[in-house]
Amino acid sequence: MIKKDFPVEDVRRFLEPTPTVLVTSAYKDKQNIMTMGWYTVMEFVPSLIGCMITGSNYSFGLITKSRECVINIPSSDLAKKVVAVGNCSGADTDKFTSIGFTAEPASIVKAPLLKECFASFECKIHDSKLINAYNFFIFEVVRAHVASRPKFPETIAYRGDSQFVLSGKNIRIHSDK
Amino acid sequence: MIKKDFPVEDVRRFLEPTPTVLVTSAYKDKQNIMTMGWYTVMEFVPSLIGCMITGSNYSFGLITKSRECVINIPSSDLAKKVVAVGNCSGADTDKFTSIGFTAEPASIVKAPLLKECFASFECKIHDSKLINAYNFFIFEVVRAHVASRPKFPETIAYRGDSQFVLSGKNIRIHSDK
């Protein structure tokens, strides 16, 4: 999917509703993909995202060593592949070839963009204070790439227990004041 | 809305998709309601939720002093009221009476449950380490109250710039393995 540069201070447009995302990472000759649902926008400028990445994930080591990752947003037509990513480990599986994702070079970080995703946000660790206590990473989005259309692709968000909720209609609500 | 006790370790069912929530707080003779969209589930047991609450919010003082709050989830039919909550300040407005929300006593904390919301999670501050640097609160959900049905009420999530996305269809996706 062709993506264009997007203002990093506006990534909340896609991340505040917190769709399930695919986080890519790379260190030396290893790279991996993991699913992530536990994260939040934390600031506009710098563009900060707080993320839970547990130590049992193969990606944890790649990210703590490289201090970088890419947050990619899959649309709902990739749901089966997203579940597949979440159900195997990069320790013994090359998820790119076995599940079918295409790594593309990023602009700033070494972790790859996922070609099949409509948005990819290049991130660097901004604050590592809560990694030891909670596995909580604070990333800064340093470059954002977003497909021009559709404006808001349908996404999925996990609820646990194999259940997902699809994103629905987009609406504007203005204040009465 | 009549709500029943719900296991605190399962609140991710409602909070992982990160609908816009209404946070209630109370300290001495003051109470307030604020909107919140920047938060994430952090742990199952204890049931931890990380939340951004900026210092400019009137609720910030009530929460830091009482060390408690309630996270209430409004369904989409309350969207206009949610926007109204976000567009005035508890410093000069009693949002309960002016917007029309009903405070009900909680079980453990002093902050009230909102009767009109389908889920209400009583919270206590679990870790305040990142409040000064980021306005980031880590709460423990100490009691959860959820309406029995519908199972998944339609909710709203903010994207910024007056735009919201409604929650859509709920689906199950099983792993092929």
mmCIF file of C-alpha atoms in Angstrom:
data_model
loop_
_atom_site.group_PDB
_atom_site.id
_atom_site.type_symbol
_atom_site.label_atom_id
_atom_site.label_comp_id
_atom_site.label_asym_id
_atom_site.label_seq_id
_atom_site.Cartn_x
_atom_site.Cartn_y
_atom_site.Cartn_z
ATOM 1 C CA MET A 1 0.000 0.000 0.000
ATOM 2 C CA ILE A 2 1.420 3.401 -0.974
ATOM 3 C CA LYS A 3 1.780 5.664 2.027
ATOM 4 C CA LYS A 4 2.616 9.341 2.287
ATOM 5 C CA ASP A 5 4.335 11.375 4.951
ATOM 6 C CA PHE A 6 1.900 12.326 7.702
ATOM 7 C CA PRO A 7 2.385 14.852 10.542
ATOM 8 C CA VAL A 8 3.650 12.971 13.603
ATOM 9 C CA GLU A 9 1.711 15.256 15.946
ATOM 10 C CA ASP A 10 -1.539 14.014 14.368
ATOM 11 C CA VAL A 11 -1.104 10.256 14.790
ATOM 12 C CA ARG A 12 -3.798 10.283 17.498
ATOM 13 C CA ARG A 13 -6.284 10.381 14.608
ATOM 14 C CA PHE A 14 -5.479 6.698 14.104
ATOM 15 C CA LEU A 15 -4.070 5.596 17.436
ATOM 16 C CA GLU A 16 -6.496 7.117 19.941
ATOM 17 C CA PRO A 17 -9.219 4.544 19.072
ATOM 18 C CA THR A 18 -6.473 1.962 19.737
ATOM 19 C CA PRO A 19 -6.835 -0.600 16.957
ATOM 20 C CA THR A 20 -4.783 -3.769 17.316
ATOM 21 C CA VAL A 21 -1.421 -2.946 15.734
ATOM 22 C CA LEU A 22 1.550 -4.882 14.411
ATOM 23 C CA VAL A 23 4.877 -3.825 15.887
ATOM 24 C CA THR A 24 7.969 -4.565 13.806
ATOM 25 C CA SER A 25 11.488 -4.570 15.194
ATOM 26 C CA ALA A 26 15.001 -5.376 14.037
ATOM 27 C CA TYR A 27 18.375 -5.931 15.668
ATOM 28 C CA LYS A 28 21.485 -7.119 13.840
ATOM 29 C CA ASP A 29 20.267 -9.846 11.430
ATOM 30 C CA LYS A 30 16.978 -10.549 13.236
ATOM 31 C CA GLN A 31 13.598 -8.961 12.655
ATOM 32 C CA ASN A 32 10.140 -9.743 13.955
ATOM 33 C CA ILE A 33 6.445 -8.799 14.041
ATOM 34 C CA MET A 34 4.215 -8.823 17.133
ATOM 35 C CA THR A 35 0.635 -7.830 17.852
ATOM 36 C CA MET A 36 -0.086 -5.073 20.374
ATOM 37 C CA GLY A 37 -3.340 -3.858 21.861
ATOM 38 C CA TRP A 38 -2.214 -2.261 25.111
ATOM 39 C CA TYR A 39 -0.981 1.221 24.285
ATOM 40 C CA THR A 40 -2.039 4.863 24.544
ATOM 41 C CA VAL A 41 -1.274 8.236 23.047
ATOM 42 C CA MET A 42 0.596 10.307 25.676
ATOM 43 C CA GLU A 43 1.510 13.619 24.031
ATOM 44 C CA PHE A 44 1.184 15.546 20.749
ATOM 45 C CA VAL A 45 4.604 17.259 20.641
ATOM 46 C CA PRO A 46 6.811 15.330 20.988
ATOM 47 C CA SER A 47 4.498 12.632 19.623
ATOM 48 C CA LEU A 48 4.569 10.064 22.435
ATOM 49 C CA ILE A 49 2.967 6.614 22.603
ATOM 50 C CA GLY A 50 3.068 4.481 25.751
ATOM 51 C CA CYS A 51 3.135 0.720 25.010
ATOM 52 C CA MET A 52 3.035 -2.523 26.973
ATOM 53 C CA ILE A 53 5.464 -5.081 25.533
ATOM 54 C CA THR A 54 5.981 -8.033 27.828
ATOM 55 C CA GLY A 55 9.364 -9.559 28.388
ATOM 56 C CA SER A 56 8.220 -12.968 27.153
ATOM 57 C CA ASN A 57 7.832 -11.580 23.612
ATOM 58 C CA TYR A 58 10.731 -12.285 21.269
ATOM 59 C CA SER A 59 10.353 -8.663 20.123
ATOM 60 C CA PHE A 60 11.124 -7.383 23.635
ATOM 61 C CA GLY A 61 14.831 -8.129 23.200
ATOM 62 C CA LEU A 62 15.006 -6.689 19.679
ATOM 63 C CA ILE A 63 13.325 -3.468 20.826
ATOM 64 C CA THR A 64 15.277 -2.968 24.042
ATOM 65 C CA LYS A 65 18.567 -3.542 22.175
ATOM 66 C CA SER A 66 17.790 -1.435 19.089
ATOM 67 C CA ARG A 67 15.695 1.103 21.054
ATOM 68 C CA GLU A 68 13.433 1.366 18.004
ATOM 69 C CA CYS A 69 10.312 -0.119 16.454
ATOM 70 C CA VAL A 70 7.592 0.585 13.894
ATOM 71 C CA ILE A 71 3.897 0.602 14.835
ATOM 72 C CA ASN A 72 1.904 -0.578 11.785
ATOM 73 C CA ILE A 73 -1.901 -0.477 11.605
ATOM 74 C CA PRO A 74 -3.567 -3.362 9.746
ATOM 75 C CA SER A 75 -7.042 -2.984 8.279
ATOM 76 C CA SER A 76 -9.703 -5.572 9.103
ATOM 77 C CA ASP A 77 -9.118 -7.606 5.926
ATOM 78 C CA LEU A 78 -5.795 -8.639 7.500
ATOM 79 C CA ALA A 79 -7.502 -9.927 10.686
ATOM 80 C CA LYS A 80 -6.654 -13.600 10.098
ATOM 81 C CA LYS A 81 -3.000 -12.706 9.558
ATOM 82 C CA VAL A 82 -2.985 -10.552 12.687
ATOM 83 C CA VAL A 83 -4.250 -13.492 14.739
ATOM 84 C CA ALA A 84 -1.575 -15.685 13.168
ATOM 85 C CA VAL A 85 1.114 -13.164 14.152
ATOM 86 C CA GLY A 86 -0.159 -13.261 17.729
ATOM 87 C CA ASN A 87 -0.156 -17.053 17.870
ATOM 88 C CA CYS A 88 3.469 -17.856 17.100
ATOM 89 C CA SER A 89 6.860 -16.626 18.275
ATOM 90 C CA GLY A 90 9.648 -14.933 16.363
ATOM 91 C CA ALA A 91 12.033 -17.118 18.331
ATOM 92 C CA ASP A 92 11.319 -20.039 15.996
ATOM 93 C CA THR A 93 9.289 -18.535 13.124
ATOM 94 C CA ASP A 94 10.034 -16.027 10.389
ATOM 95 C CA LYS A 95 6.591 -14.440 10.477
ATOM 96 C CA PHE A 96 7.235 -12.324 7.374
ATOM 97 C CA THR A 97 7.549 -15.331 5.072
ATOM 98 C CA SER A 98 5.356 -17.826 6.930
ATOM 99 C CA ILE A 99 2.362 -15.495 7.385
ATOM 100 C CA GLY A 100 2.936 -13.259 4.402
ATOM 101 C CA PHE A 101 4.017 -9.744 5.308
ATOM 102 C CA THR A 102 6.370 -7.627 3.241
ATOM 103 C CA ALA A 103 9.141 -5.689 4.976
ATOM 104 C CA GLU A 104 9.921 -2.293 3.457
ATOM 105 C CA PRO A 105 12.760 -0.027 4.556
ATOM 106 C CA ALA A 106 11.815 2.757 6.969
ATOM 107 C CA SER A 107 13.212 6.305 6.719
ATOM 108 C CA ILE A 108 14.841 6.715 10.119
ATOM 109 C CA VAL A 109 14.765 3.444 12.063
ATOM 110 C CA LYS A 110 16.097 0.021 11.061
ATOM 111 C CA ALA A 111 12.857 -1.832 11.871
ATOM 112 C CA PRO A 112 10.830 -2.358 8.691
ATOM 113 C CA LEU A 113 7.501 -0.887 7.612
ATOM 114 C CA LEU A 114 4.841 -3.458 6.728
ATOM 115 C CA LYS A 115 3.757 -2.888 3.137
ATOM 116 C CA GLU A 116 0.300 -4.441 3.726
ATOM 117 C CA CYS A 117 -0.604 -1.981 6.529
ATOM 118 C CA PHE A 118 -2.230 1.390 5.779
ATOM 119 C CA ALA A 119 -0.226 3.305 8.398
ATOM 120 C CA SER A 120 3.294 2.865 9.759
ATOM 121 C CA PHE A 121 4.803 4.980 12.521
ATOM 122 C CA GLU A 122 8.562 4.895 13.053
ATOM 123 C CA CYS A 123 9.376 5.075 16.765
ATOM 124 C CA LYS A 124 12.372 5.510 19.048
ATOM 125 C CA ILE A 125 12.396 4.869 22.788
ATOM 126 C CA HIS A 126 11.850 8.196 24.545
ATOM 127 C CA ASP A 127 11.735 6.994 28.155
ATOM 128 C CA SER A 128 12.640 3.556 29.497
ATOM 129 C CA LYS A 129 11.960 4.246 33.202
ATOM 130 C CA LEU A 130 8.952 1.933 33.469
ATOM 131 C CA ILE A 131 10.245 -0.964 31.381
ATOM 132 C CA ASN A 132 11.662 -2.875 34.339
ATOM 133 C CA ALA A 133 8.651 -2.411 36.607
ATOM 134 C CA TYR A 134 5.816 -2.749 34.079
ATOM 135 C CA ASN A 135 7.211 -3.592 30.602
ATOM 136 C CA PHE A 136 5.924 -0.104 29.714
ATOM 137 C CA PHE A 137 7.787 1.665 26.896
ATOM 138 C CA ILE A 138 7.364 5.338 26.036
ATOM 139 C CA PHE A 139 8.122 5.790 22.337
ATOM 140 C CA GLU A 140 8.425 8.945 20.291
ATOM 141 C CA VAL A 141 6.944 8.738 16.797
ATOM 142 C CA VAL A 142 9.703 10.214 14.656
ATOM 143 C CA ARG A 143 8.198 9.650 11.205
ATOM 144 C CA ALA A 144 4.670 8.710 10.110
ATOM 145 C CA HIS A 145 3.520 7.154 6.830
ATOM 146 C CA VAL A 146 -0.196 6.905 6.044
ATOM 147 C CA ALA A 147 -2.116 5.802 2.942
ATOM 148 C CA SER A 148 -4.140 8.646 1.442
ATOM 149 C CA ARG A 149 -7.402 6.753 1.231
ATOM 150 C CA PRO A 150 -9.713 5.512 2.479
ATOM 151 C CA LYS A 151 -9.541 8.208 5.134
ATOM 152 C CA PHE A 152 -10.382 5.760 7.919
ATOM 153 C CA PRO A 153 -9.919 2.104 6.947
ATOM 154 C CA GLU A 154 -11.898 -0.423 8.998
ATOM 155 C CA THR A 155 -9.732 -1.715 11.846
ATOM 156 C CA ILE A 156 -9.977 -4.371 14.558
ATOM 157 C CA ALA A 157 -9.527 -4.108 18.318
ATOM 158 C CA TYR A 158 -9.123 -7.109 20.578
ATOM 159 C CA ARG A 159 -11.315 -7.803 23.609
ATOM 160 C CA GLY A 160 -9.603 -10.998 24.726
ATOM 161 C CA ASP A 161 -10.957 -14.556 24.387
ATOM 162 C CA SER A 162 -10.729 -14.558 20.538
ATOM 163 C CA GLN A 163 -13.189 -11.652 20.305
ATOM 164 C CA PHE A 164 -12.572 -8.534 18.255
ATOM 165 C CA VAL A 165 -14.643 -5.412 17.666
ATOM 166 C CA LEU A 166 -14.550 -3.823 14.228
ATOM 167 C CA SER A 167 -14.407 -0.047 13.912
ATOM 168 C CA GLY A 168 -17.762 1.340 12.809
ATOM 169 C CA LYS A 169 -19.103 4.563 11.400
ATOM 170 C CA ASN A 170 -17.122 7.799 11.691
ATOM 171 C CA ILE A 171 -19.162 10.763 12.871
ATOM 172 C CA ARG A 172 -18.665 14.408 13.776
ATOM 173 C CA ILE A 173 -20.110 15.729 16.996
ATOM 174 C CA HIS A 174 -19.849 19.446 17.573
ATOM 175 C CA SER A 175 -20.255 21.101 20.888
ATOM 176 C CA ASP A 176 -23.549 22.934 21.323
ATOM 177 C CA LYS A 177 -21.662 25.889 22.744
ATOM 178 C CA MET B 1 -28.681 1.376 34.410
ATOM 179 C CA ILE B 2 -28.489 -1.638 36.717
ATOM 180 C CA LYS B 3 -24.977 -3.011 36.897
ATOM 181 C CA LYS B 4 -23.648 -6.203 38.436
ATOM 182 C CA ASP B 5 -20.308 -7.093 39.949
ATOM 183 C CA PHE B 6 -17.800 -8.023 37.244
ATOM 184 C CA PRO B 7 -14.353 -9.664 37.635
ATOM 185 C CA VAL B 8 -11.747 -6.880 37.791
ATOM 186 C CA GLU B 9 -9.201 -9.024 35.918
ATOM 187 C CA ASP B 10 -11.538 -9.067 32.892
ATOM 188 C CA VAL B 11 -12.065 -5.319 32.397
ATOM 189 C CA ARG B 12 -9.889 -5.475 29.247
ATOM 190 C CA ARG B 13 -13.010 -6.837 27.524
ATOM 191 C CA PHE B 14 -14.350 -3.288 27.610
ATOM 192 C CA LEU B 15 -11.230 -1.156 27.988
ATOM 193 C CA GLU B 16 -8.819 -2.681 25.472
ATOM 194 C CA PRO B 17 -10.754 -1.172 22.522
ATOM 195 C CA THR B 18 -10.379 2.133 24.433
ATOM 196 C CA PRO B 19 -13.751 3.825 24.136
ATOM 197 C CA THR B 20 -13.935 7.427 25.329
ATOM 198 C CA VAL B 21 -14.693 7.187 29.049
ATOM 199 C CA LEU B 22 -16.011 9.498 31.757
ATOM 200 C CA VAL B 23 -13.813 9.704 34.832
ATOM 201 C CA THR B 24 -15.488 10.750 38.062
ATOM 202 C CA SER B 25 -13.636 11.992 41.103
ATOM 203 C CA ALA B 26 -14.397 13.427 44.533
ATOM 204 C CA TYR B 27 -12.477 15.183 47.268
ATOM 205 C CA LYS B 28 -14.056 16.722 50.374
ATOM 206 C CA ASP B 29 -17.249 18.467 49.161
ATOM 207 C CA LYS B 30 -16.228 18.633 45.475
ATOM 208 C CA GLN B 31 -16.885 16.120 42.724
ATOM 209 C CA ASN B 32 -16.393 16.230 38.982
ATOM 210 C CA ILE B 33 -16.638 14.379 35.644
ATOM 211 C CA MET B 34 -14.038 14.506 32.864
ATOM 212 C CA THR B 35 -13.652 12.782 29.500
ATOM 213 C CA MET B 36 -10.643 10.548 28.875
ATOM 214 C CA GLY B 37 -9.394 8.886 25.700
ATOM 215 C CA TRP B 38 -5.707 8.370 26.419
ATOM 216 C CA TYR B 39 -5.380 5.243 28.525
ATOM 217 C CA THR B 40 -4.363 1.611 28.263
ATOM 218 C CA VAL B 41 -4.784 -1.675 30.043
ATOM 219 C CA MET B 42 -1.440 -2.573 31.702
ATOM 220 C CA GLU B 43 -1.994 -5.797 33.642
ATOM 221 C CA PHE B 44 -4.657 -8.407 34.452
ATOM 222 C CA VAL B 45 -3.759 -9.146 38.106
ATOM 223 C CA PRO B 46 -3.590 -6.691 39.705
ATOM 224 C CA SER B 47 -5.974 -5.066 37.226
ATOM 225 C CA LEU B 48 -3.958 -2.012 36.140
ATOM 226 C CA ILE B 49 -4.964 0.852 33.827
ATOM 227 C CA GLY B 50 -2.510 3.586 32.777
ATOM 228 C CA CYS B 51 -4.204 6.955 32.187
ATOM 229 C CA MET B 52 -3.205 10.411 30.959
ATOM 230 C CA ILE B 53 -4.857 13.144 33.044
ATOM 231 C CA THR B 54 -3.390 16.553 32.381
ATOM 232 C CA GLY B 55 -2.710 18.998 35.158
ATOM 233 C CA SER B 56 -4.976 21.626 33.609
ATOM 234 C CA ASN B 57 -8.034 19.454 34.314
ATOM 235 C CA TYR B 58 -10.014 20.372 37.420
ATOM 236 C CA SER B 59 -10.206 16.610 38.084
ATOM 237 C CA PHE B 60 -6.410 16.363 38.335
ATOM 238 C CA GLY B 61 -6.441 17.954 41.797
ATOM 239 C CA LEU B 62 -9.375 15.882 43.040
ATOM 240 C CA ILE B 63 -7.700 12.662 41.890
ATOM 241 C CA THR B 64 -4.210 13.411 43.163
ATOM 242 C CA LYS B 65 -5.635 14.419 46.576
ATOM 243 C CA SER B 66 -8.137 11.552 46.955
ATOM 244 C CA ARG B 67 -5.925 9.043 45.075
ATOM 245 C CA GLU B 68 -9.098 7.539 43.637
ATOM 246 C CA CYS B 69 -11.444 7.770 40.681
ATOM 247 C CA VAL B 70 -14.122 5.838 38.797
ATOM 248 C CA ILE B 71 -13.793 5.061 35.077
ATOM 249 C CA ASN B 72 -17.306 4.973 33.587
ATOM 250 C CA ILE B 73 -18.055 3.833 30.019
ATOM 251 C CA PRO B 74 -20.835 5.717 28.223
ATOM 252 C CA SER B 75 -22.675 4.124 25.294
ATOM 253 C CA SER B 76 -22.983 6.040 22.033
ATOM 254 C CA ASP B 77 -26.456 7.419 22.823
ATOM 255 C CA LEU B 78 -24.718 9.604 25.422
ATOM 256 C CA ALA B 79 -22.270 11.056 22.844
ATOM 257 C CA LYS B 80 -23.669 14.613 22.994
ATOM 258 C CA LYS B 81 -23.389 14.618 26.771
ATOM 259 C CA VAL B 82 -19.842 13.258 26.578
ATOM 260 C CA VAL B 83 -18.856 16.144 24.292
ATOM 261 C CA ALA B 84 -20.513 18.565 26.700
ATOM 262 C CA VAL B 85 -18.489 17.123 29.599
ATOM 263 C CA GLY B 86 -15.307 17.670 27.606
ATOM 264 C CA ASN B 87 -16.181 21.253 26.757
ATOM 265 C CA CYS B 88 -16.572 22.790 30.196
ATOM 266 C CA SER B 89 -14.599 22.789 33.432
ATOM 267 C CA GLY B 90 -15.544 21.501 36.851
ATOM 268 C CA ALA B 91 -13.863 24.623 38.235
ATOM 269 C CA ASP B 92 -16.969 26.678 37.415
ATOM 270 C CA THR B 93 -19.621 24.095 36.428
ATOM 271 C CA ASP B 94 -21.462 21.342 38.274
ATOM 272 C CA LYS B 95 -21.478 18.954 35.327
ATOM 273 C CA PHE B 96 -23.785 16.460 37.074
ATOM 274 C CA THR B 97 -26.705 18.881 37.231
ATOM 275 C CA SER B 98 -25.936 21.042 34.177
ATOM 276 C CA ILE B 99 -25.364 18.154 31.736
ATOM 277 C CA GLY B 100 -27.517 15.553 33.427
ATOM 278 C CA PHE B 101 -25.568 12.745 35.009
ATOM 279 C CA THR B 102 -26.608 10.924 38.158
ATOM 280 C CA ALA B 103 -24.018 10.212 40.849
ATOM 281 C CA GLU B 104 -24.452 6.897 42.642
ATOM 282 C CA PRO B 105 -22.373 5.735 45.599
ATOM 283 C CA ALA B 106 -19.494 3.406 44.802
ATOM 284 C CA SER B 107 -18.572 0.392 46.952
ATOM 285 C CA ILE B 108 -14.972 1.168 47.854
ATOM 286 C CA VAL B 109 -13.995 4.645 46.643
ATOM 287 C CA LYS B 110 -15.644 7.994 47.389
ATOM 288 C CA ALA B 111 -15.857 9.050 43.731
ATOM 289 C CA PRO B 112 -19.352 8.321 42.375
ATOM 290 C CA LEU B 113 -20.501 5.831 39.745
ATOM 291 C CA LEU B 114 -22.433 7.367 36.858
ATOM 292 C CA LYS B 115 -25.872 5.764 36.705
ATOM 293 C CA GLU B 116 -26.255 6.433 32.964
ATOM 294 C CA CYS B 117 -23.084 4.490 32.024
ATOM 295 C CA PHE B 118 -23.150 0.736 31.359
ATOM 296 C CA ALA B 119 -19.849 0.036 33.117
ATOM 297 C CA SER B 120 -18.120 1.659 36.085
ATOM 298 C CA PHE B 121 -14.699 0.677 37.383
ATOM 299 C CA GLU B 122 -13.637 1.857 40.835
ATOM 300 C CA CYS B 123 -9.928 2.719 40.855
ATOM 301 C CA LYS B 124 -7.177 3.597 43.301
ATOM 302 C CA ILE B 125 -3.783 5.013 42.380
ATOM 303 C CA HIS B 126 -1.321 2.116 42.213
ATOM 304 C CA ASP B 127 1.785 4.013 41.059
ATOM 305 C CA SER B 128 2.296 7.762 40.887
ATOM 306 C CA LYS B 129 5.887 7.757 39.594
ATOM 307 C CA LEU B 130 5.083 9.188 36.170
ATOM 308 C CA ILE B 131 2.538 11.795 37.227
ATOM 309 C CA ASN B 132 5.062 14.613 37.511
ATOM 310 C CA ALA B 133 6.887 13.872 34.261
ATOM 311 C CA TYR B 134 3.928 12.874 32.037
ATOM 312 C CA ASN B 135 0.641 13.292 33.931
ATOM 313 C CA PHE B 136 0.502 9.493 33.667
ATOM 314 C CA PHE B 137 -1.432 7.704 36.419
ATOM 315 C CA ILE B 138 -1.345 3.947 36.983
ATOM 316 C CA PHE B 139 -4.634 2.921 38.617
ATOM 317 C CA GLU B 140 -5.704 -0.410 40.023
ATOM 318 C CA VAL B 141 -9.315 -1.361 39.325
ATOM 319 C CA VAL B 142 -10.538 -2.476 42.733
ATOM 320 C CA ARG B 143 -14.199 -3.105 41.901
ATOM 321 C CA ALA B 144 -16.027 -3.387 38.580
ATOM 322 C CA HIS B 145 -19.746 -2.943 37.858
ATOM 323 C CA VAL B 146 -21.140 -3.846 34.438
ATOM 324 C CA ALA B 147 -24.681 -3.985 33.031
ATOM 325 C CA SER B 148 -25.695 -7.524 32.055
ATOM 326 C CA ARG B 149 -26.893 -6.644 28.574
ATOM 327 C CA PRO B 150 -26.396 -5.815 25.829
ATOM 328 C CA LYS B 151 -23.117 -7.729 25.999
ATOM 329 C CA PHE B 152 -21.226 -5.050 24.078
ATOM 330 C CA PRO B 153 -23.050 -1.698 23.945
ATOM 331 C CA GLU B 154 -22.081 0.602 21.070
ATOM 332 C CA THR B 155 -19.384 3.012 22.247
ATOM 333 C CA ILE B 156 -17.531 6.029 20.849
ATOM 334 C CA ALA B 157 -13.816 6.724 20.516
ATOM 335 C CA TYR B 158 -12.379 10.144 19.761
ATOM 336 C CA ARG B 159 -10.011 10.865 16.868
ATOM 337 C CA GLY B 160 -9.527 14.577 17.558
ATOM 338 C CA ASP B 161 -11.000 17.492 15.586
ATOM 339 C CA SER B 162 -14.626 16.708 16.619
ATOM 340 C CA GLN B 163 -14.466 13.276 14.963
ATOM 341 C CA PHE B 164 -15.499 10.057 16.664
ATOM 342 C CA VAL B 165 -15.571 6.459 15.516
ATOM 343 C CA LEU B 166 -18.408 4.241 16.695
ATOM 344 C CA SER B 167 -17.693 0.665 17.698
ATOM 345 C CA GLY B 168 -18.907 -1.766 15.052
ATOM 346 C CA LYS B 169 -19.619 -5.448 14.771
ATOM 347 C CA ASN B 170 -18.178 -7.910 17.290
ATOM 348 C CA ILE B 171 -16.578 -10.971 15.725
ATOM 349 C CA ARG B 172 -14.685 -14.075 16.816
ATOM 350 C CA ILE B 173 -11.498 -15.017 15.019
ATOM 351 C CA HIS B 174 -9.928 -18.313 15.947
ATOM 352 C CA SER B 175 -6.390 -19.269 15.211
ATOM 353 C CA ASP B 176 -6.034 -21.781 12.389
ATOM 354 C CA LYS B 177 -3.639 -23.786 14.509
#
